[in-house]
Coordinates of C-alpha atoms in Angstrom, one line a residue:
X48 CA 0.0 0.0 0.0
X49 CA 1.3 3.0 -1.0
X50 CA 1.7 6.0 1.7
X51 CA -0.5 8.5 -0.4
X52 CA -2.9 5.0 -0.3
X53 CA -2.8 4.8 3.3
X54 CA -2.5 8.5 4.2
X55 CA -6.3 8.4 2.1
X56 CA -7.2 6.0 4.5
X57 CA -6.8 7.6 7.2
X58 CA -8.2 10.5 6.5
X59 CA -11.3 8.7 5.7
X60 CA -11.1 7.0 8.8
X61 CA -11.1 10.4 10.4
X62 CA -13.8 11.7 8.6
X63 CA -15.8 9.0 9.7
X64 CA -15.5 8.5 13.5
X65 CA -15.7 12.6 13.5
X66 CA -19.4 12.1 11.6
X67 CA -20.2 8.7 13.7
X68 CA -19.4 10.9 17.2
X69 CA -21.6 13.9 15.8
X70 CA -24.6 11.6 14.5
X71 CA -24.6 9.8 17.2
X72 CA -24.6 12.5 19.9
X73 CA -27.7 13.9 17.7
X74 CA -29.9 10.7 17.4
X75 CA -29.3 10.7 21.0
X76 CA -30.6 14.3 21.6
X77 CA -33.6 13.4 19.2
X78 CA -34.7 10.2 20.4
X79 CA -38.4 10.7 21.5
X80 CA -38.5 7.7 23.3
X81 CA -38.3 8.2 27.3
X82 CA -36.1 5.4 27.4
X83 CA -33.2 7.1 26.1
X84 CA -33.8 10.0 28.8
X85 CA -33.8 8.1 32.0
X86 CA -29.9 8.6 31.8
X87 CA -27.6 11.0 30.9
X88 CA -24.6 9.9 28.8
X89 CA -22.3 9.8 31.9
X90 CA -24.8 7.7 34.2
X91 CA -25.6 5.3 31.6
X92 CA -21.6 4.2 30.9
X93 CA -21.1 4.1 34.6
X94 CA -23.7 1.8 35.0
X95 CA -23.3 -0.2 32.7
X96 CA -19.9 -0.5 33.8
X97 CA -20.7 -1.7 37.1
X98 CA -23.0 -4.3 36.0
X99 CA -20.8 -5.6 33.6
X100 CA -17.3 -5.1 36.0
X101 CA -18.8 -5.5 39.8
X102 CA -18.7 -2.9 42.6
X103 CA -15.7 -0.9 42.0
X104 CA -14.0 2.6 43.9
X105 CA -13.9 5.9 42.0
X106 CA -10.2 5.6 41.0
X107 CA -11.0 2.4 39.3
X108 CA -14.2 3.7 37.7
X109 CA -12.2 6.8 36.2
X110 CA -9.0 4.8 34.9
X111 CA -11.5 2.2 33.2
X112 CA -13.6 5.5 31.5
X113 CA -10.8 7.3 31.0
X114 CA -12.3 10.5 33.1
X115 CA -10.8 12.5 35.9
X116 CA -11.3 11.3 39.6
X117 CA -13.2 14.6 40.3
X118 CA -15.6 14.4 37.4
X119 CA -16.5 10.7 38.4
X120 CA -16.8 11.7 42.0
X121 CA -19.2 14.3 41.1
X122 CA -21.5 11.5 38.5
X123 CA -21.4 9.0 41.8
X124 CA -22.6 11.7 43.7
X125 CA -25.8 12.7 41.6
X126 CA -26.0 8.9 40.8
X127 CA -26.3 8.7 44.8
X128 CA -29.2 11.3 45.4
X129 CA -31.0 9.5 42.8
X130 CA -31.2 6.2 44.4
X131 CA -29.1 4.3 41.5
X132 CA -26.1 3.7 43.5
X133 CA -24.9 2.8 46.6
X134 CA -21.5 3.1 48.3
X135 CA -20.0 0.7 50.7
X136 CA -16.9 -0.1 52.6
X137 CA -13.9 -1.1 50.5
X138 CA -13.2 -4.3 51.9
X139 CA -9.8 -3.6 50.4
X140 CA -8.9 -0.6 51.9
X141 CA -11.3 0.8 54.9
X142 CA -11.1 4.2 54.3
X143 CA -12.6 3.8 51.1
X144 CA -15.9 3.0 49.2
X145 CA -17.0 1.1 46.3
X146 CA -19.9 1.8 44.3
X147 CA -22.1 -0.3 43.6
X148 CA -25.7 -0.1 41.5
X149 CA -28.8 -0.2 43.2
X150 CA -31.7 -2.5 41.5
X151 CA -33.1 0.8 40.3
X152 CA -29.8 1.5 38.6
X153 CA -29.7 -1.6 37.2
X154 CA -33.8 -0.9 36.0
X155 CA -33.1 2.2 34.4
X156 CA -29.5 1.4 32.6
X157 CA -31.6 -2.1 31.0
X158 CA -34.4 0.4 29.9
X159 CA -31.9 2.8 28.2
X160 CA -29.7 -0.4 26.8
X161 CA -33.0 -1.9 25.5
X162 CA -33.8 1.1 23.6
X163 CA -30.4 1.8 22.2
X164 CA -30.4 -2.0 21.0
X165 CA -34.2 -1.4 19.3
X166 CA -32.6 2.1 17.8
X167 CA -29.6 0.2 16.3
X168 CA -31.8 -3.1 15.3
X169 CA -34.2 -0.6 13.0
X170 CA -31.2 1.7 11.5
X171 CA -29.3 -1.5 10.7
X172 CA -32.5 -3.7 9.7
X173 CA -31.0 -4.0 6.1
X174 CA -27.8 -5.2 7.3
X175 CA -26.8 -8.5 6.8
X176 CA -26.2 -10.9 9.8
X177 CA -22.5 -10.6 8.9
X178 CA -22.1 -7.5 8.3
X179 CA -23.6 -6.8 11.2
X180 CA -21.3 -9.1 13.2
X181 CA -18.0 -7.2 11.1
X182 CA -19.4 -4.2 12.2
X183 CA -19.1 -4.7 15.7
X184 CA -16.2 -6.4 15.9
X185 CA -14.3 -3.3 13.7
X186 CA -15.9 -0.9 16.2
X187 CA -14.8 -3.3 19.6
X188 CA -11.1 -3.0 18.2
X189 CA -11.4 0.8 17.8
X190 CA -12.5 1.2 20.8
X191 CA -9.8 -1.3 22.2
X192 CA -7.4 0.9 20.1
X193 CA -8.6 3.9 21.9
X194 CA -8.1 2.5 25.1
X195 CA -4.7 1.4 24.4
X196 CA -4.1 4.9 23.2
X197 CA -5.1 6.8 26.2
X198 CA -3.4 4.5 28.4
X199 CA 0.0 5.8 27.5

């Protein structure tokens, strides 16, 4: 491949994820369903997080998002006065807490991911099966790729 070729590429590539990030922030805005409201952005990763990872303690939660300790601080803390997490004892260290979701959390994070999964099933209803499947993969190794990235 030639490095005008791949230069090409890349630019594409750039064009792309800059239009994906934009289109996606604005389907998520204009979504009419309530579903996609119960959450903010923030809230909804965290959550998911935690259901996926098992209680964990701010520092963990912000070097797994990639966010600043103060900024996850102040999500758990609004995440708190709603009733959608709960902090305990760190059994690993007693001066600090983990979070934890609550089953209202939990509720409200399947409500959103269930009408995310609808909202992707209907754009992508014309897609193949394997397509489908090549799509996700691609986009779990950019994100991978990004994680990798940041962690340097």
């Amino acid at each position: 491949m030639s490095d005008d070729h791949d230069e090409s590429t890349l630019g594409r590539i750039e064009t792309e994820v800059a239009l994906l990030m934009r289109f996606g922030e604005a389907t998520r805005r204009a979504t009419g369903t309530a579903e996609h409201r119960v959450l903010d952005r923030a809230a909804y990763v965290i959550l998911r997080h935690l259901a996926d990872a098992g209680p964990q303690n701010v520092s963990a939660l912000a070097a797994r998002l990639n966010l600043d300790g103060s900024t996850v601080t102040r999500q758990v803390s609004a995440l708190q006065r709603d009733g959608l997490i709960t902090r305990t004892p760190d059994p690993s260290d007693g001066r600090g807490t983990v979070i934890s979701p609550t089953p209202a959390g939990l509720q409200r994070m399947a409500a959103v991911q269930a009408a995310r999964t609808r909202l992707y099933g209907d754009m992508l209803a014309d897609w193949s099966a394997e397509d489908r499947d090549t799509l996700a993969a691609l986009l779990g190794r950019l994100n991978q790729a990004l994680v990798n990235r940041n962690r340097r």
